[in-house]
CSV table of C-alpha atoms and ligand atoms in Angstrom, one decimal:
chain,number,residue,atom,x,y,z
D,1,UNK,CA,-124.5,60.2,120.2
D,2,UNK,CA,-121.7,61.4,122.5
D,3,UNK,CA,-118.4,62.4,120.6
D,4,UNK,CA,-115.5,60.1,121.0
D,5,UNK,CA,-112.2,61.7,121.9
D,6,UNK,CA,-109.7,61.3,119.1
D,7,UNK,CA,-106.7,61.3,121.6
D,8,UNK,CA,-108.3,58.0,124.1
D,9,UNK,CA,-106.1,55.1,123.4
D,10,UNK,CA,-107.5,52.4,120.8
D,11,UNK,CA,-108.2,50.2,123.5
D,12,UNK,CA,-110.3,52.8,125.0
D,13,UNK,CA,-112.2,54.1,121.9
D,14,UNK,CA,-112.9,50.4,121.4
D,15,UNK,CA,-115.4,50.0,124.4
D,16,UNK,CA,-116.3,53.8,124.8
D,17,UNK,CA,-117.0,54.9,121.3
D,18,UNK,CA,-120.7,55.1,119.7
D,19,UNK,CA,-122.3,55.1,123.0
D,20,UNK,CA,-125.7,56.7,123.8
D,21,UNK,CA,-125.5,60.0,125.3
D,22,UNK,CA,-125.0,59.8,129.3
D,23,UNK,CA,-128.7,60.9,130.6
D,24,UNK,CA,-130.6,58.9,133.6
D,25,UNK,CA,-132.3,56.1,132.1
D,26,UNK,CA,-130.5,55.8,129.1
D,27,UNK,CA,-129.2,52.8,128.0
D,28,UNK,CA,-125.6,52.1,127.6
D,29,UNK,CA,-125.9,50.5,124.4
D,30,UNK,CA,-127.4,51.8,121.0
D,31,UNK,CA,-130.4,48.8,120.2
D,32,UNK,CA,-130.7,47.6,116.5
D,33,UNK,CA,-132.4,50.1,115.0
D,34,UNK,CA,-134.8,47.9,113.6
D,35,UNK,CA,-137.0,50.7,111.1
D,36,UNK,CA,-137.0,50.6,107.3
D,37,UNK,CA,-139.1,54.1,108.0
D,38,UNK,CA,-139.1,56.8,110.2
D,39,UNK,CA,-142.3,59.8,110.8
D,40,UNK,CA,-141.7,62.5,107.9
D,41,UNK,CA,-140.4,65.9,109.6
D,42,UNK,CA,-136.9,65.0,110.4
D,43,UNK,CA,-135.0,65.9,106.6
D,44,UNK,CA,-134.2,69.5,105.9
D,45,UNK,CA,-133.1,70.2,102.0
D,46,UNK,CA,-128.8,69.8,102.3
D,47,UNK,CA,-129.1,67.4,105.0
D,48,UNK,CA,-125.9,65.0,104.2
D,49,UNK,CA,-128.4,61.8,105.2
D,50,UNK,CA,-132.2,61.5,105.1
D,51,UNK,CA,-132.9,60.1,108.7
D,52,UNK,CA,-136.5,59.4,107.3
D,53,UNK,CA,-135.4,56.0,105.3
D,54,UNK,CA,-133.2,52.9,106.0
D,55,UNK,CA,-131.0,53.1,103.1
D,56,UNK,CA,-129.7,55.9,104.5
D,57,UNK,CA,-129.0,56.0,107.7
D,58,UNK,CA,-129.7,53.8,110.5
D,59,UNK,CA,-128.6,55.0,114.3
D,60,UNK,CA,-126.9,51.5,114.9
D,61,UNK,CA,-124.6,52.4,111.7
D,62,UNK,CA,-124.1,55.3,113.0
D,63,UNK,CA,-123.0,53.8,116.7
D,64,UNK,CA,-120.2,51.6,114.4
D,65,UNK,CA,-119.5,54.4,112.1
D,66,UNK,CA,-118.8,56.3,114.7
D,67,UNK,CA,-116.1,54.5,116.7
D,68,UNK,CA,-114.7,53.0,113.6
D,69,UNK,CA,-113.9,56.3,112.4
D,70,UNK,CA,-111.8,57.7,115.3
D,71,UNK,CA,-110.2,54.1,115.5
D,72,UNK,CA,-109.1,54.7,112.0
D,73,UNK,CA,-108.6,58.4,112.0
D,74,UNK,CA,-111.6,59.3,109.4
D,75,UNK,CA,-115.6,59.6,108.6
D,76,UNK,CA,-116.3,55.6,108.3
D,77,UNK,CA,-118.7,54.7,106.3
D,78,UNK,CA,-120.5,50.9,106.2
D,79,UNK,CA,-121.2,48.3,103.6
D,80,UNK,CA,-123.0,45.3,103.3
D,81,UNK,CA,-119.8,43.1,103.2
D,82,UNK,CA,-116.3,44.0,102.2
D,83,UNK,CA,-116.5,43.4,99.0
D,84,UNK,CA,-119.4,45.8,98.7
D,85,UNK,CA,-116.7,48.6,100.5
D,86,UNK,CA,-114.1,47.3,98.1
D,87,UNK,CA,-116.1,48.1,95.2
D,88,UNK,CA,-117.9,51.4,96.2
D,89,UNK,CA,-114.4,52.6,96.7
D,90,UNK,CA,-113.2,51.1,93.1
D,91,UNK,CA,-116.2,53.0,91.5
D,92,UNK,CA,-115.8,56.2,92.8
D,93,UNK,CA,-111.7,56.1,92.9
D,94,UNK,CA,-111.2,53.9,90.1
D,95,UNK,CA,-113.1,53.7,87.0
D,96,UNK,CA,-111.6,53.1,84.4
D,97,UNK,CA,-108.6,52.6,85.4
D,98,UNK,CA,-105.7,51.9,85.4
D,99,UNK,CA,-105.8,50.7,88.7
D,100,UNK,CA,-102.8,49.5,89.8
D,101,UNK,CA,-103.4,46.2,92.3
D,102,UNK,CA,-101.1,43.7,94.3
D,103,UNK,CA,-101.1,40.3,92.1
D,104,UNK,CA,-102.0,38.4,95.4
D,105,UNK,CA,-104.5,40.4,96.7
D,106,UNK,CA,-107.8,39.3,98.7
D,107,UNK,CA,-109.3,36.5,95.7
D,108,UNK,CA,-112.5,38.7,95.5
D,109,UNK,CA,-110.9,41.9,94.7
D,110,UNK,CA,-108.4,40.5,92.0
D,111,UNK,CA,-111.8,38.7,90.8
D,112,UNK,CA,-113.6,41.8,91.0
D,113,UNK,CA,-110.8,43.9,88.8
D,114,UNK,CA,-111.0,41.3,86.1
D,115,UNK,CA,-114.6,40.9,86.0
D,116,UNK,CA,-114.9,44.9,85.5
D,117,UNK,CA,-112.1,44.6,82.8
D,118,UNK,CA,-113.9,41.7,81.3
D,119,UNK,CA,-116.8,44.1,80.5
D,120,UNK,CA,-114.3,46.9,79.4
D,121,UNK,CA,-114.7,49.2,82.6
D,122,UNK,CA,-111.6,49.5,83.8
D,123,UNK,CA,-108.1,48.4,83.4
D,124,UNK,CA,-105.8,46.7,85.8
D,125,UNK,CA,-102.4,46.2,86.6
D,126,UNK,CA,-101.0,43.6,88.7
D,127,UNK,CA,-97.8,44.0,90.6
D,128,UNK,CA,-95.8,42.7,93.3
D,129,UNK,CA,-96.7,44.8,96.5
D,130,UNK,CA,-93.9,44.8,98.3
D,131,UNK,CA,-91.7,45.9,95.7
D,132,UNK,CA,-92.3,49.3,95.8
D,133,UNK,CA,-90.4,50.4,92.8
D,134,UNK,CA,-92.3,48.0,90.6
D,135,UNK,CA,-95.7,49.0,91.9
D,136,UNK,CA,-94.4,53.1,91.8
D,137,UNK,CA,-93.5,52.4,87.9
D,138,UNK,CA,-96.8,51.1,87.1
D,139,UNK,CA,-98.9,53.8,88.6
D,140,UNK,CA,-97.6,56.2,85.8
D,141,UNK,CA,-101.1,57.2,84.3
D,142,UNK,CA,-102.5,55.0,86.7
D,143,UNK,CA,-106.1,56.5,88.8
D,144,UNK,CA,-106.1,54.4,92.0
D,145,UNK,CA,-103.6,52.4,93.6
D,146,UNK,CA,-105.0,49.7,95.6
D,147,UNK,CA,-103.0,48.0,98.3
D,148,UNK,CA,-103.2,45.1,100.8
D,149,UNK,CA,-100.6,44.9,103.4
D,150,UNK,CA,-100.7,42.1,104.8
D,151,UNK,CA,-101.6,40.6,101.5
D,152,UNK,CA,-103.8,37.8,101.8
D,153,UNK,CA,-103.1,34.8,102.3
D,154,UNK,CA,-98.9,35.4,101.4
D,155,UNK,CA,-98.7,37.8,104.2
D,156,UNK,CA,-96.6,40.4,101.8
D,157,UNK,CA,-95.8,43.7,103.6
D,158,UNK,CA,-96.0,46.8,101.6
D,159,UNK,CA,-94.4,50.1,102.5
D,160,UNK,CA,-97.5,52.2,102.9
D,161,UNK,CA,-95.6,55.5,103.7
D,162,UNK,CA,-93.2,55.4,100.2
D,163,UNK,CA,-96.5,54.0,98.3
D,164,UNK,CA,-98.8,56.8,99.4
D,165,UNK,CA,-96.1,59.4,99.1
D,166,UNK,CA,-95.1,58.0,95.2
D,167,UNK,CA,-98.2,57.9,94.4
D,168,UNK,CA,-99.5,60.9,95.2
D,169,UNK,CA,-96.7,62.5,93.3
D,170,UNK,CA,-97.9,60.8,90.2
D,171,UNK,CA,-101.3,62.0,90.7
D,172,UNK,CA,-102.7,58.4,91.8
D,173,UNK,CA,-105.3,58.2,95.0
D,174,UNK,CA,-104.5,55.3,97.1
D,175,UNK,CA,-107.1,52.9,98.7
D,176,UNK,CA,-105.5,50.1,101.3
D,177,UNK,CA,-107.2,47.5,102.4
D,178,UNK,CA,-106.3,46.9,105.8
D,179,UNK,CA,-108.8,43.6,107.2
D,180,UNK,CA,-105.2,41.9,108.4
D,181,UNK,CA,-103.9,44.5,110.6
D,182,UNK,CA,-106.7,46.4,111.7
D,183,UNK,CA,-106.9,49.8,113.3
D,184,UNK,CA,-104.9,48.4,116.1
D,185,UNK,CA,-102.1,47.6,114.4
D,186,UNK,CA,-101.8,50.1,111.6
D,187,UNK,CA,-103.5,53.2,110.7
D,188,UNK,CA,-103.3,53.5,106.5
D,189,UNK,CA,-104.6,57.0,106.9
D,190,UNK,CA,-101.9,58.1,108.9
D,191,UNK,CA,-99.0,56.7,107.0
D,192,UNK,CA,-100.8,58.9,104.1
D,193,UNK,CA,-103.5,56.5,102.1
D,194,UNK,CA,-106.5,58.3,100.8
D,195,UNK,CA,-108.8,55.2,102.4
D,196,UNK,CA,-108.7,52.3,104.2
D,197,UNK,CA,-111.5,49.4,103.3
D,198,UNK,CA,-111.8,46.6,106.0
D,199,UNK,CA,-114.0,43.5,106.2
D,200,UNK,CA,-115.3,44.3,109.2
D,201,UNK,CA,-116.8,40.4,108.4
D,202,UNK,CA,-113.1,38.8,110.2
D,203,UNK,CA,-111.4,40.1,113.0
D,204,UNK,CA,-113.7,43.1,113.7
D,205,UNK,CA,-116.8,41.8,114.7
D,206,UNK,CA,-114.9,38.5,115.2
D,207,UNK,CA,-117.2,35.7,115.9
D,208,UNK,CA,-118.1,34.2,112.5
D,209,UNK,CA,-121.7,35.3,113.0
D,210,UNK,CA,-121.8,38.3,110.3
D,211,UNK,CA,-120.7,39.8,107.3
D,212,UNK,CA,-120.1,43.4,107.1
D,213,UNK,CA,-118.1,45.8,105.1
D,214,UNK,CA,-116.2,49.5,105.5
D,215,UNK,CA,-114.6,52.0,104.2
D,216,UNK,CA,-112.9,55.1,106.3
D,217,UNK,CA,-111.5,58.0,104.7
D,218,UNK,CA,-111.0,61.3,106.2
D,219,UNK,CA,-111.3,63.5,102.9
D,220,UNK,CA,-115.1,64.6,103.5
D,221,UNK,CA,-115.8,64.4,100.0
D,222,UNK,CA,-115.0,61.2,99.3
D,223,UNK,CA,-116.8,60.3,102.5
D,224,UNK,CA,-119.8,62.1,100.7
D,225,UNK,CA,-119.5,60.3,97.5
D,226,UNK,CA,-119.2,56.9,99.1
D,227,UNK,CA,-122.5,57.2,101.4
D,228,UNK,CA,-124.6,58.3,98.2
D,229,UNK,CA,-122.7,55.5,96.5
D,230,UNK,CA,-124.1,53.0,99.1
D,231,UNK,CA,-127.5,54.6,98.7
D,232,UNK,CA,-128.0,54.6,94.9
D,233,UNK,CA,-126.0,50.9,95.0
D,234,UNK,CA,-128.1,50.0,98.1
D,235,UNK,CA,-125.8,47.6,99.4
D,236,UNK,CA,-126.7,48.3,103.0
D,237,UNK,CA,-125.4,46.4,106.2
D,238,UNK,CA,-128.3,45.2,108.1
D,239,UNK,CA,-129.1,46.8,111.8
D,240,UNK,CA,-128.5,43.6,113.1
D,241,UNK,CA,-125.9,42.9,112.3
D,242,UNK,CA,-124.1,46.5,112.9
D,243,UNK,CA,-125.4,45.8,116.5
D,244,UNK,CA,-123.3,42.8,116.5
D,245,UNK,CA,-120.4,44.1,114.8
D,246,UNK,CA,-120.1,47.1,117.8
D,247,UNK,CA,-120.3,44.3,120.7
D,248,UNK,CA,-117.9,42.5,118.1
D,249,UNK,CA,-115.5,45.4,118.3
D,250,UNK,CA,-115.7,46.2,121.7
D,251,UNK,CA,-113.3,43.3,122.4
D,252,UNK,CA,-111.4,43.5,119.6
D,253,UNK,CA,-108.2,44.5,121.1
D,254,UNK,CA,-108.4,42.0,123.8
D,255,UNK,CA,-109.1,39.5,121.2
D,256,UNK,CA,-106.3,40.6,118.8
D,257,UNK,CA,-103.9,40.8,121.9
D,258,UNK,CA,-104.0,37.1,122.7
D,259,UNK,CA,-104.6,35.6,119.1
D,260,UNK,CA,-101.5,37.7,117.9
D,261,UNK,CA,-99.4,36.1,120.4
D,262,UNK,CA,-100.9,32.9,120.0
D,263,UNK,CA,-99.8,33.2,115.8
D,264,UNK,CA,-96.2,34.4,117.4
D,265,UNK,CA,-95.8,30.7,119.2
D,266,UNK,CA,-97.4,28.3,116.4
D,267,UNK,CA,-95.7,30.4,113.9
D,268,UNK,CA,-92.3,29.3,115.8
D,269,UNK,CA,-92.9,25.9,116.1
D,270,UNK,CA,-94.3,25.6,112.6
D,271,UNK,CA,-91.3,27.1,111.4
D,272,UNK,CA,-88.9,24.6,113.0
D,273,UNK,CA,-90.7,21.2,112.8
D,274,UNK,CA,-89.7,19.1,109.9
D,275,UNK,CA,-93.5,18.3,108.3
D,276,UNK,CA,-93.7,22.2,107.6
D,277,UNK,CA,-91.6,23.0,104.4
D,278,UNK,CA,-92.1,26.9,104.9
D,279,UNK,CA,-94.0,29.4,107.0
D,280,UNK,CA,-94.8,33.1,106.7
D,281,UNK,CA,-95.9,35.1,109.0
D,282,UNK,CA,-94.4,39.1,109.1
D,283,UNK,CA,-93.2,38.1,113.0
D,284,UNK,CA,-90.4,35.7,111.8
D,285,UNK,CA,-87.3,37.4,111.2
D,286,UNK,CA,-86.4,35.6,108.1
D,287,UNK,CA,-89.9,37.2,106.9
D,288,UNK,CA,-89.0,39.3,103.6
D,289,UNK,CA,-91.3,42.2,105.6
D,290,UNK,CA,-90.3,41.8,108.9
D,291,UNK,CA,-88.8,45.3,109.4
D,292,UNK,CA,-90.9,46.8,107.0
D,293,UNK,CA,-93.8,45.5,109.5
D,294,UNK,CA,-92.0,46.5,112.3
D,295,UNK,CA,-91.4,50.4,111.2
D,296,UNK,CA,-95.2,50.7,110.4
D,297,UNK,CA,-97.7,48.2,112.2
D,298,UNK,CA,-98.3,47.6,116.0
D,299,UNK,CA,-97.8,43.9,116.0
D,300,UNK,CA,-97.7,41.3,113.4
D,301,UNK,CA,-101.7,39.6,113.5
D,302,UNK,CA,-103.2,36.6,113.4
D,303,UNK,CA,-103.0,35.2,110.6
D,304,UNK,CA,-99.6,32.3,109.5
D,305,UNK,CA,-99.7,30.3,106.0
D,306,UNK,CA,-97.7,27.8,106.0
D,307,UNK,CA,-96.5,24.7,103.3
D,308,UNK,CA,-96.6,21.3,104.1
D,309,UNK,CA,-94.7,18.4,103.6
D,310,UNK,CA,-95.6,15.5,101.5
D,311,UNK,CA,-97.6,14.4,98.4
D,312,UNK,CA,-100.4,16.4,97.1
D,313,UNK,CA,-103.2,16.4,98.9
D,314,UNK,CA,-101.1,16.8,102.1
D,315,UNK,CA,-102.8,20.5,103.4
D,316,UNK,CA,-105.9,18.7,102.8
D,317,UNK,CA,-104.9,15.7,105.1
D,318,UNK,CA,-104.2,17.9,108.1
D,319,UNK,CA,-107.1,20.1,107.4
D,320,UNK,CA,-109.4,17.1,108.2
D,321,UNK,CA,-107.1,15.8,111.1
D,322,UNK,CA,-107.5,18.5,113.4
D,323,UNK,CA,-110.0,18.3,116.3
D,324,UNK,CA,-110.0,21.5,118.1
D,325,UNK,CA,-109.1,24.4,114.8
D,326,UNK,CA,-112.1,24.1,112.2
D,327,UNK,CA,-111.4,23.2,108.9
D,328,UNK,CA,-113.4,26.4,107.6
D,329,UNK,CA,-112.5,29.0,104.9
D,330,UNK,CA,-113.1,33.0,106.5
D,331,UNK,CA,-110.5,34.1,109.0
D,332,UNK,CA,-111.0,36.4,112.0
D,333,UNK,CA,-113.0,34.6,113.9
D,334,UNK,CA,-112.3,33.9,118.3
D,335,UNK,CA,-112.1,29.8,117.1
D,336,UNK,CA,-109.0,28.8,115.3
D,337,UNK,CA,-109.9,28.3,111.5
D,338,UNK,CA,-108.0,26.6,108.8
D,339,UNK,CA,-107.9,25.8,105.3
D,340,UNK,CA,-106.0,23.9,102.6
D,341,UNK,CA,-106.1,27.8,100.5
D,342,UNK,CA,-105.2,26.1,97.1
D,343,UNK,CA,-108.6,24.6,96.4
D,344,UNK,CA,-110.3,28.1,96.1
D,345,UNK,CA,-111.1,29.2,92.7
D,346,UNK,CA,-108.9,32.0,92.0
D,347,UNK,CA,-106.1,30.9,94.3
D,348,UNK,CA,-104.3,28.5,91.6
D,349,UNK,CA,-101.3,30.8,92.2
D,350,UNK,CA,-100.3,29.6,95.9
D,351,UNK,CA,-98.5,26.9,96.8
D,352,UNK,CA,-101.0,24.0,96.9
D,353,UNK,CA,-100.1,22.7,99.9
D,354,UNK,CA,-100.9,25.7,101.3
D,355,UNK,CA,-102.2,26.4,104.9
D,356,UNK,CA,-103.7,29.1,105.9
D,357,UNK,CA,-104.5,29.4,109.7
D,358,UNK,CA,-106.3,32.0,111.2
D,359,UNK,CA,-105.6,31.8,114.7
D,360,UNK,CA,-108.1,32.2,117.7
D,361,UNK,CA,-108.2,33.2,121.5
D,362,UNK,CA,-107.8,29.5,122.3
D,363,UNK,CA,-105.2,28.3,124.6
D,364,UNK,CA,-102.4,28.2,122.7
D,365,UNK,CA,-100.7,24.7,124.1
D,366,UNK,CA,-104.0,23.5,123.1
D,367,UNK,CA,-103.8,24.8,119.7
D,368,UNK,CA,-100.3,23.3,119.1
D,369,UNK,CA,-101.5,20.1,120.6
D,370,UNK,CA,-103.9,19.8,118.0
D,371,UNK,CA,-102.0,20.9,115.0
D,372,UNK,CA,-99.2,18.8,116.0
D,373,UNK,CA,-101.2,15.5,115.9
D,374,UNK,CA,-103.0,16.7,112.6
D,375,UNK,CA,-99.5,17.3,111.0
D,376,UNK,CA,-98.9,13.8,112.5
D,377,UNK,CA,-101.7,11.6,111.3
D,378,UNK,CA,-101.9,13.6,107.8
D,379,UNK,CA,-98.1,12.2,107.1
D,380,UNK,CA,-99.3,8.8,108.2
D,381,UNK,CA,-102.0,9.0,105.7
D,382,UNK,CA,-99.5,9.9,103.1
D,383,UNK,CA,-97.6,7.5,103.7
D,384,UNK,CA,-98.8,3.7,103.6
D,385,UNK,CA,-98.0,0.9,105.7
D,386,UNK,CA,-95.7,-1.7,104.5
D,387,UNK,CA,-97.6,-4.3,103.5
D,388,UNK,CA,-99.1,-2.1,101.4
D,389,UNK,CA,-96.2,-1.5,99.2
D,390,UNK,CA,-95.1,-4.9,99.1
D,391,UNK,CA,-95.4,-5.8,95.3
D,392,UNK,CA,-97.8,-9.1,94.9
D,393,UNK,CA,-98.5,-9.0,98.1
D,394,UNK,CA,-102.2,-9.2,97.0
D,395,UNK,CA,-103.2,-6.7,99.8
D,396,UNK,CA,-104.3,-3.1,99.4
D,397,UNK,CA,-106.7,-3.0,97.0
B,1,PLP,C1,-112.6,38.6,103.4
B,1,PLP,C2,-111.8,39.7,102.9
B,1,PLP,C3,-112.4,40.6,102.1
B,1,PLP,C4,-113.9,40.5,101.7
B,1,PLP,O1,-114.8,40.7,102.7
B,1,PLP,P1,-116.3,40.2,102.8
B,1,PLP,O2,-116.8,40.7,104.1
B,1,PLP,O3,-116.2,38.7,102.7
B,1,PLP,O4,-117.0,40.7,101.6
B,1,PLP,C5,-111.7,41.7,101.6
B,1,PLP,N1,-110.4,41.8,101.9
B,1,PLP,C6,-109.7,40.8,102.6
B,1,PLP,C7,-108.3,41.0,102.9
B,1,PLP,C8,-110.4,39.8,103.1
B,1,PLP,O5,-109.8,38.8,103.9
């Protein structure tokens, strides 16, 4: 494969990274690499990966691995899902803890913490992110640090710099989870984090059509450790769906560009418009992480939560009432998606009338249009007509 240049812009690592070499005839994409076997000849004793069997390598991984890496900063290595990165990393970094965790991190890591403390593996400690003195305190003994920043679905913002840095000191890698932000809007690796894990299920491949995982470190070690973790675990990503995954990414930053300034405008109008009781999203000033987002991301993302108005049950009303934004759990995808977060096992913490919108590439008047008559008809809902009230009126059964 020809070598990326670690000094192109992201933009242009994004479409020119992991392509075939340049020879006549050669095509300008890498195919899936649809082989679970390859002839016998090719392994040499040391070799870092046996390019003779599927579970280890796979020249479409490579292709992803490779221009996920320089976007990153680091040797990328791919998972079946993110979860399956999340806990290759927690094996090899954190077992048996402590590990010290954000309290309202990604559901599936805070369930996959408990459920390893639950069999006495590890130990955990939950903290509030974004205060960093609190989260510094409790990594005293601590093995791994694990951040989110943007937590989801609160949006917190953590200061990755002062965490790494602390850390550090106290002897305590640091894995950050960065599926909000992206390469393209913050680089853990440079701000000093030992790895950064992504979901390369949501915004990186983008189109709800696959589920994939990563994690990108650039300590070769650890690199090593997590590839022969993936092939004793086995939890492989497909060929497929690497091959999608690349296309995926090859438009991420035009993607990102127009659903981040779509989540500026509804944020906005959300924030102002009486059926919304409170928004979050890191672009608001009155955000609690606003200038800590400024000082180390790119640009804010894609993703707003928002509280709405009204009885219980009210998220749930507007979830069903929009037309155009798909009431669908998952975020990262081009379409709009949307989802009443409460009713998630494992999210009893949040608000429960809780929104969380992962905004699209859709026009955004169109967006607002619809969210605006959802909000609209779910308060009419809530709120029954007159008659109906009217004691003995005998109607309204
Ligand atoms: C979805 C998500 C994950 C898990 O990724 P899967 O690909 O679903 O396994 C991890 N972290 C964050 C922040 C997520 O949103």
């Amino acid at each position: 494969m020809a070598p990326t240049p670690g000094d192109l812009r992201p933009e242009t690592v994004a479409v020119a990274a992991g392509r075939p070499p340049r020879e006549p005839g050669a095509p300008l994409n890498v195919s899936p690499m649809l082989a679970s076997v390859f002839h016998a000849g090719a392994y040499v004793p040391g070799m870092e990966e046996d390019p003779e069997y599927g579970r280890d390598t796979n020249a479409t991984w490579q292709a992803l691995e490779q221009a996920l890496g320089t976007l990153e900063g680091g040797h990328c290595v791919l998972f079946a899902s993110g979860v399956a990165a999340i806990s290759a990393v927690v094996d090899e970094l954190g077992l048996p803890g402590p590990v010290v965790a954000p309290a309202d991190a990604y559901t599936g890591s805070r369930a996959l913490l408990a459920r390893l403390e639950e069999r006495g593996r590890l130990t955990s400690r939950l903290v509030d992110i974004a205060d960093t003195e609190a989260t510094l305190a409790a990594c005293d003994g601590a093995r791994l640090l694990w951040v989110e920043t943007p937590t989801n679905p609160l949006l917190a913002i953590a200061d990755l710099r002062a965490l790494a840095t602390g850390a550090h000191a106290a002897g305590v890698a640091v894995a950050v989870d960065n599926t909000f932000a992206t390469p393209l809007l913050q680089r853990p690796l440079d701000l000093g984090a030992d790895v950064a894990v992504h979901s390369v299920t949501k915004l990186i491949a983008g189109h709800s059509d696959v589920l994939m995982g990563a994690a990108v470190t650039a300590d070769a070690g650890l690199a090593r450790a997590l590839r022969a973790h993936r092939y004793e675990h086995g939890a492989i990503p497909g060929p497929l769906a690497a091959y999608l995954a690349l296309r995926g990414l090859r438009t991420l930053p035009l993607r990102l560009e127009r659903a981040q300034a779509n989540a500026g405008v509804l944020a906005e109008r959300l924030d102002t418009d009486p059926r919304v009781t409170r928004v979050w999203y890191p672009g608001l000033a009155a955000h609690p992480g606003h200038d800590r987002a400024a000082a180390q991301m790119k640009g804010h993302g894609a993703m707003v939560a928002f509280d709405v108005a009204g009885p219980a049950g009210a998220a749930a009303r507007v979830c069903t009432a929009t037309r155009l934004a798909v009431y669908a759990t998952s975020l990262g995808g081009i379409e709009t998606t949307l989802e009443d977060r409460a009713r998630q096992p494992g999210e009893g913490h949040l608000p429960p009338e809780l929104i969380r919108l992962s905004v699209g590439c859709e026009h955004v008047e169109d967006l607002w249009a619809d969210l605006d008559q959802a909000l609209g008809a779910a308060a009419e809902r809530a709120a029954p007509p007159a008659w109906q009230r009217e004691p003995g009126s005998g109607a309204g059964r």
